[in-house]
Coordinates of C-alpha atoms and ligand atoms in Angstrom, one line a residue:
M1037 CA -0.2 -0.2 0.0
K1038 CA 1.0 3.1 -0.9
K1039 CA 2.1 5.2 1.8
K1040 CA 0.4 8.4 2.6
K1041 CA 2.8 11.4 1.9
Q1042 CA 2.4 13.2 5.9
V1043 CA 2.0 17.2 5.3
K1044 CA 3.8 18.5 8.4
K1045 CA 1.2 21.1 9.8
R1046 CA 3.0 24.4 10.2
P1047 CA 3.1 25.5 13.8
F1048 CA 0.8 27.8 14.7
L1049 CA 2.0 31.5 14.9
P1050 CA 0.1 34.1 17.0
P1051 CA -0.2 37.6 15.0
M1052 CA 3.2 39.2 15.7
S1053 CA 3.3 43.1 17.3
F1054 CA 4.8 45.0 14.5
S1055 CA 6.5 48.5 14.9
Y1056 CA 7.6 51.0 12.2
E1057 CA 9.5 52.7 15.4
G1058 CA 12.9 51.3 16.6
S1059 CA 13.3 49.2 19.4
Q1060 CA 13.7 52.5 22.0
A1061 CA 9.9 52.8 21.3
S1062 CA 9.6 50.2 23.7
K1063 CA 10.0 52.0 27.0
T1064 CA 11.1 48.8 29.4
G1065 CA 11.6 51.3 32.4
T1066 CA 8.0 50.6 33.2
W1067 CA 9.3 47.2 34.4
R1068 CA 11.1 48.7 37.0
Y1069 CA 11.3 47.3 40.6
L1070 CA 14.7 48.5 41.8
T1071 CA 16.3 52.1 40.5
P1072 CA 19.7 52.7 40.2
A1073 CA 21.2 56.2 41.2
Y1074 CA 24.6 57.7 41.4
L1075 CA 25.5 59.0 44.8
N1076 CA 28.8 59.7 45.6
K1077 CA 29.4 58.2 49.5
L1078 CA 32.1 59.1 52.2
A1079 CA 35.4 58.0 52.3
P1080 CA 36.5 56.5 55.6
C1081 CA 39.8 58.3 54.7
N1082 CA 37.8 61.9 54.5
E1083 CA 35.8 61.3 57.4
S1084 CA 39.1 60.1 59.8
C1085 CA 41.1 63.3 58.6
P1086 CA 40.9 65.5 61.9
A1087 CA 42.1 68.3 59.5
G1088 CA 39.0 67.5 57.2
E1089 CA 40.9 66.7 54.0
D1090 CA 39.5 65.9 51.1
V1091 CA 41.4 62.7 50.9
E1092 CA 39.7 61.0 48.3
A1093 CA 39.6 63.8 45.6
A1094 CA 43.3 64.2 45.9
M1095 CA 43.6 61.2 45.9
V1096 CA 42.2 60.8 42.2
L1097 CA 43.9 64.1 41.7
A1098 CA 47.3 62.5 42.0
G1099 CA 46.4 59.4 40.3
Q1100 CA 46.1 61.3 37.1
E1101 CA 49.0 62.9 37.8
D1102 CA 47.5 66.1 38.0
Y1103 CA 49.9 66.9 41.8
L1104 CA 48.6 70.8 41.6
G1105 CA 45.3 69.6 40.9
A1106 CA 46.1 67.4 44.3
W1107 CA 47.3 70.0 46.4
E1108 CA 44.7 72.5 45.8
K1109 CA 42.5 70.3 47.0
I1110 CA 44.1 69.8 50.1
T1111 CA 44.8 73.1 51.0
Q1112 CA 41.3 73.8 50.6
E1113 CA 41.2 72.7 53.8
N1114 CA 44.9 72.5 55.4
P1115 CA 47.8 74.8 54.4
L1116 CA 50.5 72.3 55.9
P1117 CA 50.5 69.5 53.2
R1118 CA 54.2 69.5 53.5
V1119 CA 54.0 69.2 57.3
C1120 CA 51.6 67.1 57.8
G1121 CA 52.9 64.8 55.2
R1122 CA 56.0 64.2 57.5
V1123 CA 54.9 64.5 61.0
C1124 CA 50.9 63.4 61.0
F1125 CA 50.4 60.4 62.7
H1126 CA 47.6 59.5 59.9
P1127 CA 44.5 58.4 61.3
C1128 CA 43.4 58.3 57.5
E1129 CA 45.9 55.0 56.8
A1130 CA 44.1 53.1 59.6
A1131 CA 40.9 54.1 58.5
C1132 CA 41.7 53.1 54.7
N1133 CA 39.4 49.9 53.4
R1134 CA 42.2 48.6 51.4
K1135 CA 43.8 47.9 54.6
E1136 CA 41.1 45.1 55.0
F1137 CA 42.2 43.7 51.1
D1138 CA 45.9 44.0 51.4
E1139 CA 47.6 46.9 52.9
A1140 CA 46.1 50.7 53.5
T1141 CA 47.5 52.8 50.6
S1142 CA 50.3 55.4 51.6
I1143 CA 48.0 58.2 51.7
N1144 CA 50.5 60.3 54.0
A1145 CA 53.7 60.1 51.9
L1146 CA 51.4 61.1 48.8
E1147 CA 50.5 64.2 50.7
R1148 CA 54.3 65.1 51.0
F1149 CA 54.9 64.1 48.0
V1150 CA 51.9 66.1 46.1
G1151 CA 53.0 69.4 49.1
D1152 CA 56.6 68.9 47.6
Q1153 CA 56.0 69.1 43.9
A1154 CA 53.5 72.1 44.5
F1155 CA 56.5 73.8 46.1
Q1156 CA 58.6 72.9 43.1
S1157 CA 56.3 74.3 40.7
G1158 CA 55.8 77.6 42.8
K1159 CA 52.6 77.1 43.7
R1160 CA 50.7 79.4 45.8
P1161 CA 47.7 79.6 47.5
P1162 CA 45.1 81.8 45.7
P1163 CA 44.5 85.5 47.6
P1164 CA 41.4 86.6 48.8
Q1165 CA 38.8 87.4 46.9
E1166 CA 37.6 89.9 48.8
K1167 CA 38.4 92.0 52.1
K1168 CA 35.8 91.9 54.9
R1169 CA 36.0 95.0 57.5
E1170 CA 36.2 92.4 60.2
K1171 CA 39.8 91.9 61.9
V1172 CA 40.6 89.0 64.1
A1173 CA 43.4 88.4 66.6
I1174 CA 45.2 85.2 67.0
I1175 CA 47.1 84.1 70.0
G1176 CA 50.0 80.8 69.1
S1177 CA 51.1 80.4 65.9
G1178 CA 51.2 76.3 66.1
P1179 CA 49.5 74.8 63.7
A1180 CA 45.9 75.7 64.9
G1181 CA 46.4 79.3 65.0
L1182 CA 48.3 78.8 61.8
S1183 CA 45.1 77.0 60.2
C1184 CA 43.0 79.9 61.8
A1185 CA 44.3 82.4 60.4
Y1186 CA 45.2 81.0 56.9
H1187 CA 41.2 80.0 56.7
L1188 CA 40.2 83.6 58.2
S1189 CA 42.3 85.5 55.7
S1190 CA 41.1 83.3 52.8
L1191 CA 37.8 84.7 53.5
G1192 CA 38.7 88.0 53.8
Y1193 CA 39.2 89.1 57.3
G1194 CA 41.8 90.9 58.9
V1195 CA 44.3 88.7 60.6
T1196 CA 47.0 89.3 63.3
L1197 CA 49.0 86.8 64.9
F1198 CA 50.5 87.4 68.3
E1199 CA 53.2 84.7 69.1
A1200 CA 55.7 84.8 71.9
Q1201 CA 58.2 82.7 70.8
P1202 CA 60.6 84.8 67.9
K1203 CA 59.5 82.8 65.2
L1204 CA 56.3 81.5 63.9
G1205 CA 55.3 77.5 64.1
G1206 CA 54.7 76.8 68.0
V1207 CA 55.7 72.9 68.5
L1208 CA 56.3 72.5 65.1
R1209 CA 59.3 74.9 65.1
Y1210 CA 60.3 74.4 68.5
G1211 CA 59.7 71.0 69.8
I1212 CA 59.6 68.5 66.7
P1213 CA 63.0 68.2 65.5
S1214 CA 64.5 69.2 62.1
Y1215 CA 65.2 64.9 61.0
R1216 CA 61.6 64.6 61.4
L1217 CA 60.6 68.3 60.3
P1218 CA 63.2 70.7 58.4
K1219 CA 62.2 73.8 59.3
D1220 CA 62.8 75.2 55.7
I1221 CA 59.7 73.6 54.6
L1222 CA 57.9 75.1 57.8
D1223 CA 59.1 78.4 56.6
Q1224 CA 57.9 77.8 53.2
E1225 CA 54.3 76.9 54.7
I1226 CA 54.5 79.8 56.7
D1227 CA 55.2 82.0 54.3
N1228 CA 52.1 80.8 51.7
I1229 CA 49.5 81.9 55.0
L1230 CA 51.5 85.1 55.3
S1231 CA 51.4 85.8 51.6
L1232 CA 47.4 86.2 52.3
G1233 CA 48.1 89.2 54.1
V1234 CA 48.2 87.7 57.8
E1235 CA 50.1 90.0 59.9
A1236 CA 52.3 88.3 62.4
K1237 CA 53.4 90.2 65.4
T1238 CA 56.4 87.5 66.6
G1239 CA 58.2 88.0 70.2
V1240 CA 55.1 89.3 71.6
R1241 CA 53.5 87.7 74.7
V1242 CA 49.7 87.9 75.6
G1243 CA 49.4 89.1 78.8
K1244 CA 52.8 90.7 79.2
D1245 CA 53.4 92.7 76.1
V1246 CA 50.0 92.9 74.7
R1247 CA 47.8 93.2 77.9
W1248 CA 44.0 91.2 77.0
A1249 CA 42.6 94.1 77.4
E1250 CA 43.9 95.4 74.1
L1251 CA 42.7 93.2 72.1
K1252 CA 39.2 94.5 72.3
N1253 CA 39.9 96.4 69.0
F1254 CA 39.5 93.0 67.7
D1255 CA 36.2 91.9 66.8
A1256 CA 36.5 88.2 68.0
V1257 CA 39.5 86.4 69.1
F1258 CA 40.9 83.0 68.8
V1259 CA 43.3 81.4 71.4
A1260 CA 45.6 78.6 70.3
A1261 CA 48.7 79.0 73.0
G1262 CA 49.1 75.6 73.1
A1263 CA 50.3 73.3 76.3
W1264 CA 53.8 74.5 77.3
K1265 CA 54.2 74.0 81.0
S1266 CA 56.1 70.7 81.5
L1267 CA 54.6 68.9 84.3
P1268 CA 56.9 68.5 87.3
L1269 CA 58.5 64.4 88.2
K1270 CA 57.4 65.5 91.9
V1271 CA 60.9 63.8 93.2
P1272 CA 63.4 65.2 95.5
G1273 CA 66.3 66.5 93.8
E1274 CA 64.1 68.0 90.7
D1275 CA 65.7 71.5 90.8
A1276 CA 69.4 70.1 90.6
K1277 CA 71.3 71.8 87.6
G1278 CA 71.0 69.3 84.3
V1279 CA 67.5 68.3 85.2
M1280 CA 65.5 70.3 82.5
S1281 CA 62.0 69.9 80.7
G1282 CA 61.7 67.8 77.3
L1283 CA 60.0 70.9 75.9
E1284 CA 62.8 73.3 77.3
F1285 CA 65.6 70.9 76.1
L1286 CA 64.0 71.0 72.3
Q1287 CA 63.4 74.3 72.3
R1288 CA 66.8 75.0 73.3
V1289 CA 68.4 72.1 70.3
N1290 CA 65.6 73.7 67.9
S1291 CA 67.0 77.3 68.2
G1292 CA 70.3 76.5 68.2
Q1293 CA 70.9 77.7 71.5
P1294 CA 74.1 75.5 73.1
V1295 CA 73.1 72.5 75.1
D1296 CA 74.7 70.0 76.3
P1297 CA 73.1 66.8 78.1
G1298 CA 76.7 65.4 78.9
Q1299 CA 77.6 61.8 78.3
R1300 CA 74.8 59.8 79.8
V1301 CA 71.1 61.0 79.6
A1302 CA 68.1 59.6 81.3
I1303 CA 64.5 60.6 79.4
I1304 CA 62.0 60.2 81.8
G1305 CA 58.7 59.3 79.9
G1306 CA 56.6 57.3 77.0
G1307 CA 55.2 60.0 74.8
N1308 CA 56.8 61.9 71.8
T1309 CA 58.4 64.6 73.2
A1310 CA 60.6 62.2 75.3
M1311 CA 61.2 59.7 71.8
D1312 CA 62.6 63.4 70.4
A1313 CA 64.5 64.5 73.4
A1314 CA 66.4 61.1 73.2
R1315 CA 66.8 60.7 69.8
S1316 CA 68.2 65.0 69.8
A1317 CA 70.4 64.1 72.4
L1318 CA 71.9 61.0 70.9
R1319 CA 72.2 63.4 67.8
L1320 CA 74.4 66.0 70.4
G1321 CA 76.7 62.9 71.3
A1322 CA 75.0 61.8 74.1
K1323 CA 73.9 58.2 75.1
P1324 CA 70.4 58.4 76.2
L1325 CA 68.2 55.7 78.4
I1326 CA 64.6 56.3 78.3
I1327 CA 62.9 55.3 81.3
Y1328 CA 59.3 54.8 81.3
R1329 CA 57.0 53.4 84.0
R1330 CA 54.8 51.2 81.9
T1331 CA 55.5 48.7 79.2
R1332 CA 56.4 49.6 75.7
E1333 CA 52.7 48.6 74.8
E1334 CA 51.2 51.4 76.6
M1335 CA 53.5 54.4 75.3
P1336 CA 51.6 57.0 74.1
A1337 CA 54.5 58.1 71.5
W1338 CA 53.5 57.5 68.1
E1339 CA 54.5 53.7 67.2
E1340 CA 56.9 54.8 64.3
E1341 CA 58.5 57.2 66.5
V1342 CA 59.4 54.2 69.3
S1343 CA 60.4 52.0 66.7
E1344 CA 62.6 54.5 64.9
T1345 CA 64.2 55.6 68.5
G1346 CA 64.9 51.2 68.6
E1347 CA 66.5 50.9 65.4
E1348 CA 69.0 53.7 66.5
S1349 CA 70.2 52.2 69.2
I1350 CA 68.6 53.9 72.1
E1351 CA 68.4 51.9 75.1
F1352 CA 64.7 51.7 77.1
I1353 CA 64.3 50.7 80.5
F1354 CA 60.3 49.4 81.3
L1355 CA 58.4 49.4 84.5
S1356 CA 60.5 51.7 86.3
S1357 CA 59.8 55.6 87.7
P1358 CA 62.2 58.0 88.8
V1359 CA 62.3 58.3 92.8
K1360 CA 64.7 60.7 93.4
I1361 CA 67.6 62.9 91.8
V1362 CA 71.0 62.0 92.9
T1363 CA 72.8 65.0 93.2
E1364 CA 76.5 66.1 93.8
N1365 CA 77.0 70.0 94.8
G1366 CA 73.7 70.5 93.3
K1367 CA 74.3 68.7 89.8
V1368 CA 72.9 65.6 88.6
K1369 CA 75.2 62.4 89.2
G1370 CA 72.1 59.8 89.0
V1371 CA 68.5 58.8 88.8
E1372 CA 67.3 56.3 91.6
C1373 CA 64.4 54.5 90.0
I1374 CA 61.6 52.1 91.7
K1375 CA 60.6 49.2 89.5
N1376 CA 56.9 48.3 89.0
L1377 CA 54.3 46.1 87.8
L1378 CA 51.3 47.1 86.2
G1379 CA 47.7 46.9 88.3
P1380 CA 44.5 47.6 87.2
I1381 CA 43.1 49.5 84.3
G1382 CA 43.4 53.0 85.5
K1383 CA 41.1 56.8 84.8
D1384 CA 42.8 56.3 81.5
G1385 CA 42.5 52.9 79.8
R1386 CA 45.7 52.2 81.0
R1387 CA 47.1 49.6 83.4
E1388 CA 48.3 51.5 86.2
P1389 CA 51.8 51.3 87.0
R1390 CA 52.4 49.9 90.7
P1391 CA 55.6 50.2 92.7
I1392 CA 57.6 46.9 93.9
E1393 CA 58.9 47.8 97.6
G1394 CA 62.6 47.6 98.0
S1395 CA 63.3 47.4 94.2
N1396 CA 65.1 50.6 94.1
F1397 CA 67.9 51.0 91.7
T1398 CA 69.9 53.2 90.9
L1399 CA 71.8 54.9 87.0
P1400 CA 74.7 57.2 86.9
V1401 CA 73.7 59.8 84.2
D1402 CA 75.0 63.5 84.1
A1403 CA 71.3 64.6 82.7
V1404 CA 67.6 64.2 83.4
I1405 CA 65.0 65.3 80.7
S1406 CA 61.7 65.2 81.9
A1407 CA 58.8 64.5 79.4
I1408 CA 56.0 63.3 81.4
G1409 CA 53.4 65.6 79.6
E1410 CA 52.9 69.0 79.5
T1411 CA 49.8 71.4 80.3
P1412 CA 48.4 74.8 79.4
D1413 CA 48.9 77.9 80.7
F1414 CA 45.7 79.8 81.1
S1415 CA 47.6 83.2 82.9
F1416 CA 47.1 85.5 80.7
L1417 CA 43.9 84.8 80.0
P1418 CA 40.6 87.0 81.2
E1419 CA 39.3 86.5 84.6
E1420 CA 36.7 84.4 83.6
L1421 CA 39.0 81.7 81.9
R1422 CA 41.6 81.6 84.4
Q1423 CA 39.6 79.7 86.9
Y1424 CA 40.0 76.4 84.8
T1425 CA 42.9 73.7 85.0
G1426 CA 43.7 71.1 82.4
S1427 CA 41.7 72.6 79.5
L1428 CA 39.8 75.7 78.4
P1429 CA 36.1 74.7 78.0
V1430 CA 34.8 75.3 74.8
D1431 CA 31.7 74.8 73.1
E1432 CA 31.0 72.5 69.9
T1433 CA 31.7 75.5 67.9
G1434 CA 35.1 76.3 70.0
A1435 CA 33.5 79.0 71.7
T1436 CA 34.7 79.7 75.3
G1437 CA 32.3 81.3 77.9
V1438 CA 33.6 84.7 76.7
K1439 CA 31.5 86.2 73.9
G1440 CA 33.8 86.7 70.7
V1441 CA 36.6 84.4 72.0
F1442 CA 37.3 81.2 70.7
A1443 CA 39.9 78.3 71.5
G1444 CA 41.3 75.5 70.0
G1445 CA 44.8 73.3 69.6
D1446 CA 46.5 71.7 72.5
I1447 CA 44.9 74.2 75.1
I1448 CA 41.7 72.5 75.0
A1449 CA 40.5 68.7 75.6
Q1450 CA 41.2 67.1 72.5
P1451 CA 43.5 64.9 70.9
R1452 CA 47.1 66.5 70.9
T1453 CA 48.3 66.2 67.5
V1454 CA 49.0 68.2 64.8
A1455 CA 46.2 67.4 62.6
Y1456 CA 43.2 67.9 65.5
A1457 CA 45.2 71.2 66.1
I1458 CA 44.7 72.3 62.4
G1459 CA 41.2 70.9 62.3
S1460 CA 40.0 72.8 65.3
G1461 CA 41.8 75.9 63.5
K1462 CA 39.7 75.7 60.8
K1463 CA 36.4 75.1 62.8
A1464 CA 37.3 78.5 64.6
A1465 CA 37.7 80.4 61.2
M1466 CA 33.9 79.0 60.2
A1467 CA 32.5 79.7 63.5
V1468 CA 34.0 83.4 63.9
D1469 CA 32.9 83.7 60.1
A1470 CA 29.5 82.8 60.6
T1471 CA 28.9 84.7 64.0
L1472 CA 30.5 87.9 62.3
R1473 CA 28.1 87.3 59.5
G1474 CA 25.1 86.7 61.9
K1475 CA 24.9 83.2 61.0
N1476 CA 23.5 80.3 63.1
A1477 CA 27.5 78.6 63.7
V1478 CA 25.9 75.1 65.1
E1479 CA 24.0 75.8 61.4
G1480 CA 27.3 76.6 59.6
L1481 CA 29.6 74.0 61.6
R1482 CA 27.2 71.1 60.7
S1483 CA 26.7 71.9 57.1
A1484 CA 30.6 71.6 56.6
R1485 CA 30.9 68.3 58.5
W1486 CA 31.9 64.9 56.6
G1487 CA 30.6 61.8 58.7
E1488 CA 30.7 61.5 62.5
K1489 CA 33.6 61.6 63.6
G1490 CA 33.8 66.0 63.8
S1491 CA 35.9 66.5 60.7
L1492 CA 34.7 69.6 58.9
S1493 CA 35.5 70.5 55.4
M1494 CA 36.0 74.4 54.5
A1495 CA 34.4 73.4 50.6
R1496 CA 31.7 72.1 52.1
Y1497 CA 31.0 75.1 54.6
K1498 CA 31.6 77.5 51.7
K1499 CA 29.1 75.7 49.7
G1500 CA 26.5 75.1 53.0
G1501 CA 27.1 71.4 52.7
T1502 CA 25.5 70.9 49.0
D1503 CA 28.6 69.0 47.4
G1504 CA 26.6 66.1 46.3
I1505 CA 28.1 63.2 48.8
A1506 CA 25.8 61.5 51.1
P1507 CA 27.2 61.4 54.5
E1508 CA 27.1 57.4 54.4
V1509 CA 30.3 56.2 54.8
I1510 CA 31.3 53.7 52.4
P1511 CA 32.4 50.2 54.3
F1512 CA 34.9 47.5 52.7
S1513 CA 32.0 45.0 52.0
A1514 CA 29.8 47.6 49.9
L1515 CA 32.7 47.7 47.3
N1516 CA 33.4 45.0 44.3
T1517 CA 37.1 44.0 44.9
A1518 CA 37.0 41.5 42.0
Y1519 CA 38.7 44.8 39.9
F1520 CA 41.3 45.3 42.4
K1521 CA 44.5 43.3 42.3
R1522 CA 47.0 42.9 45.4
Q1523 CA 50.0 44.8 45.6
V1524 CA 52.3 45.2 48.0
R1525 CA 52.4 49.1 49.5
K1526 CA 55.3 51.2 48.7
R1527 CA 56.6 52.9 51.6
K1528 CA 58.6 55.9 52.4
E1529 CA 62.6 55.8 52.0
K1530 CA 64.7 56.5 54.9
L1531 CA 67.8 57.8 55.4
P1532 CA 70.7 54.6 55.8
L1533 CA 70.8 53.8 59.7
S1534 CA 74.6 54.7 59.6
R1535 CA 74.6 58.3 58.6
R1536 CA 70.9 59.1 60.4
T1537 CA 72.2 60.0 63.7
S1538 CA 75.3 61.9 62.8
G1539 CA 73.6 64.9 62.5
F1540 CA 69.7 66.3 62.3
S1541 CA 69.4 65.8 58.5
E1542 CA 65.6 64.1 57.6
V1543 CA 65.5 60.9 58.4
N1544 CA 62.6 59.8 56.0
L1545 CA 63.1 60.7 52.4
G1546 CA 59.3 60.0 51.4
L1547 CA 58.5 58.3 47.9
S1548 CA 59.9 58.4 44.7
P1549 CA 57.7 59.7 41.7
D1550 CA 57.1 56.4 40.6
S1551 CA 56.0 55.1 44.1
A1552 CA 54.0 57.9 44.4
L1553 CA 51.8 57.3 41.2
Y1554 CA 51.4 53.6 42.0
E1555 CA 50.5 54.9 45.5
A1556 CA 47.7 57.3 44.3
K1557 CA 46.5 54.3 41.8
R1558 CA 46.3 52.0 44.2
C1559 CA 43.6 53.9 46.0
F1560 CA 39.9 52.5 45.9
N1561 CA 38.4 55.4 45.7
C1562 CA 35.9 54.6 48.2
G1563 CA 32.4 55.6 47.6
V1564 CA 33.1 58.1 44.6
C1565 CA 32.8 57.6 40.5
N1566 CA 36.2 57.9 38.8
L1567 CA 34.3 57.2 35.5
C1568 CA 36.0 53.6 35.4
H1569 CA 33.0 52.9 33.0
N1570 CA 32.1 49.6 34.3
C1571 CA 28.2 50.9 35.0
F1572 CA 28.2 51.9 31.1
I1573 CA 29.6 48.9 29.7
Y1574 CA 27.6 46.1 31.6
C1575 CA 24.2 47.8 31.3
P1576 CA 22.6 45.3 29.3
D1577 CA 19.5 47.8 28.6
L1578 CA 22.2 50.4 27.4
A1579 CA 20.9 52.6 29.5
I1580 CA 23.5 54.4 30.5
S1581 CA 25.6 57.1 28.8
A1582 CA 28.6 59.1 29.5
R1583 CA 27.6 63.0 30.1
P1584 CA 28.6 65.5 27.7
D1585 CA 30.8 67.0 30.1
K1586 CA 32.6 63.8 31.0
Q1587 CA 32.2 64.3 34.2
G1588 CA 29.7 61.0 35.4
Y1589 CA 27.0 59.0 33.6
D1590 CA 23.1 59.3 32.9
I1591 CA 20.6 56.6 33.7
N1592 CA 17.9 56.3 30.8
Y1593 CA 15.1 55.6 33.3
D1594 CA 12.9 55.1 30.0
Y1595 CA 14.7 51.9 29.6
C1596 CA 16.5 51.3 32.8
K1597 CA 14.5 47.8 34.0
G1598 CA 16.4 47.7 37.5
C1599 CA 18.5 44.9 37.1
C1600 CA 21.3 46.5 38.9
I1601 CA 23.9 45.0 37.3
C1602 CA 25.6 48.5 37.5
V1603 CA 25.3 48.7 41.2
E1604 CA 26.9 45.0 41.5
E1605 CA 29.6 46.2 38.8
C1606 CA 30.9 49.6 40.2
P1607 CA 33.8 48.5 42.2
R1608 CA 33.7 51.4 44.4
G1609 CA 29.8 51.5 45.7
A1610 CA 29.2 55.0 43.6
I1611 CA 25.8 53.8 42.8
S1612 CA 22.8 53.6 45.2
V1613 CA 19.6 51.4 44.8
E1614 CA 15.7 52.6 45.7
V1615 CA 13.3 50.2 45.7
K1616 CA 9.6 51.4 44.1
K1617 CA 7.1 50.9 47.0
Ligands
LIG1266 P1 51.4 74.6 70.0 O1 51.7 74.2 68.5 O2 52.0 74.4 71.4 O3 51.8 76.3 69.4 C1 51.2 77.1 70.7 C2 51.9 79.1 70.6 O4 51.4 79.7 70.7 C3 53.4 78.6 70.6 O5 54.3 79.2 70.0 C4 53.5 79.5 71.5 O6 54.7 80.0 72.1 C5 52.0 80.9 71.7 N1 51.7 81.2 73.4 C6 51.8 80.6 74.5 N2 50.9 81.7 74.9 C7 51.1 82.5 74.2 C8 50.8 84.0 74.9 N3 50.5 84.2 76.0 N4 51.0 85.0 74.1 C9 51.3 84.9 72.4 N5 52.0 83.5 72.1 C10 51.9 82.4 72.9 N6 51.8 65.6 66.8 C11 51.7 65.1 65.7 O7 50.4 64.8 64.8 N7 53.1 64.6 64.8 C12 54.2 64.5 65.5 O8 54.7 63.9 65.2 C13 54.2 65.4 66.9 N8 55.3 65.5 67.6 C14 55.3 66.4 69.0 C15 56.7 66.5 69.5 C16 56.7 67.2 70.5 C17 58.3 67.2 71.7 C18 55.5 67.7 71.0 C19 55.9 68.5 72.6 C20 54.0 67.6 70.5 C21 54.2 66.9 69.1 N9 53.0 66.4 68.5 C22 53.1 65.6 68.1 C23 51.7 67.1 69.1 C24 51.6 68.4 68.6 O9 52.8 69.1 68.1 C25 50.0 69.7 68.9 O10 49.6 68.9 69.6 C26 50.1 70.9 68.4 O11 51.6 71.3 68.1 C27 49.6 71.4 69.4 O12 49.1 72.8 68.4 P2 48.7 74.1 68.9 O13 48.7 75.1 67.7 O14 47.3 74.1 69.9 O15 49.6 75.0 69.8

């Protein structure tokens, strides 16, 4: 039988929609449940910089080899990048997200590099754009006073800086030794500040050469007199010849005055002053010995300084306290100490040293440098402010109890570091400006805040807080680290040990140009779009396009279906998602 030819049935095709328009006519954006949007967030380094620098933005510019642009970004906030790049304890690096990945970016060394580059190209801060009629007096020219002077004169105010010492700089000049901060670098940055029209009256001590009452001609006063009174050891023999305070010793060394610490010198204390005094004494030919009452772990000095002190073979005696200065004919001959054990945790959160009875021992020494702490002197202040001890109370704007008088730096209760002093000088400048312009200072400072740690940005203050950066700090977990490769951190180069202690030449030599660029490029640029194109490349709907000004991207919500691949693929968490309710 002939087989019947099977006729294949054509599958049933439903009627097709057909459009004469392009696929763009189909606005798929209506399906969207999640809406991605570009939103720059706060990098943790910015939030943690007590001087309020826009570290992240400066790193982007440095990564493009625009070092002068980076310097401009930094100096909007801090007039002393060369100084800070040498002596800041860099809390920015402690907060750096990169440390969760491999090692923190060398922000501090880059700041120094950027500052040095700007100096070499003759870059100066721009002159004030306007002149205001009000005048402000600043007492003290340490980092707090210098920062306040810089910001107020940039805002157009007339500034007079009163400084008791013959030269400006405070501890930067008379405390920190040249092997850590060469004085020509300090001079150059001070010169930048003075170029804005700041009047400096050096060798003028307020309370002695100028009476407090004479300051009434100023519209506001900023007190930044630091903490220069050394705490006494409170042991017999303390007034013998050959005993001096750490700050007094360093002041003499830094002003080029003759000082002879003898052969064997005991330095009492575990802070920065003690390390600087010991290392300076070593450079003057003495054999220093640091006596500290607790262990190395409890030392308040900056870890980098402690290890450099150790590298220079300076001897430490831990868990020991002086009980007597041994003298002969009124001159130091030795120091008697007692050994300690560490007891329970005290008020300052550290374990209390407890003397071990009968454990006394005597060390023969020619001099004793006491560096157990410094406290402010309020004797030049008006009656109402003279009653305090320890630190001068101020409110959240830096205002004291006397109208028009603000205070900052080491004289108030805040961490005693250069960056905090710079930040408090800037805060006072903002508060003075807001007050003199009849604005609410608290509101003004709030608009200038970077995150929650108290850092303030002058750039934000000037814009009333509208710089497009969301207040939330971007955590490591919000970054897409698949786009980064692990890289060894480049460190500052150092003078060889053999050449360090024969003089006061700078020990840290900074980064080479190649290392600086490498470090700038290691920065994750947390939370901020740096135009990497990932969102644009990965968007399956072609809904993302580069802006004509090349300053970012636009999302066309007519076509964005809310897949949020862009959010996922953004390496730095600069795109946020909103859930459609
Ligand atoms: P200061 O720097 O102390 O300046 C105050 C100025 O006010 C002085 O110049 C003083 O002469 C002047 N003055 C006082 N009274 C009067 C008056 N009546 N009239 C006129 N002028 C007056 N911090 C860091 O971050 N990194 C470091 O490496 C570091 N190293 C340090 C090393 C030493 C030895 C010391 C002591 C401190 C160090 N610090 C360091 C801390 C840091 O230097 C201080 O926190 C900072 O200098 C405080 O700045 P300031 O502006 O408040 O005061």
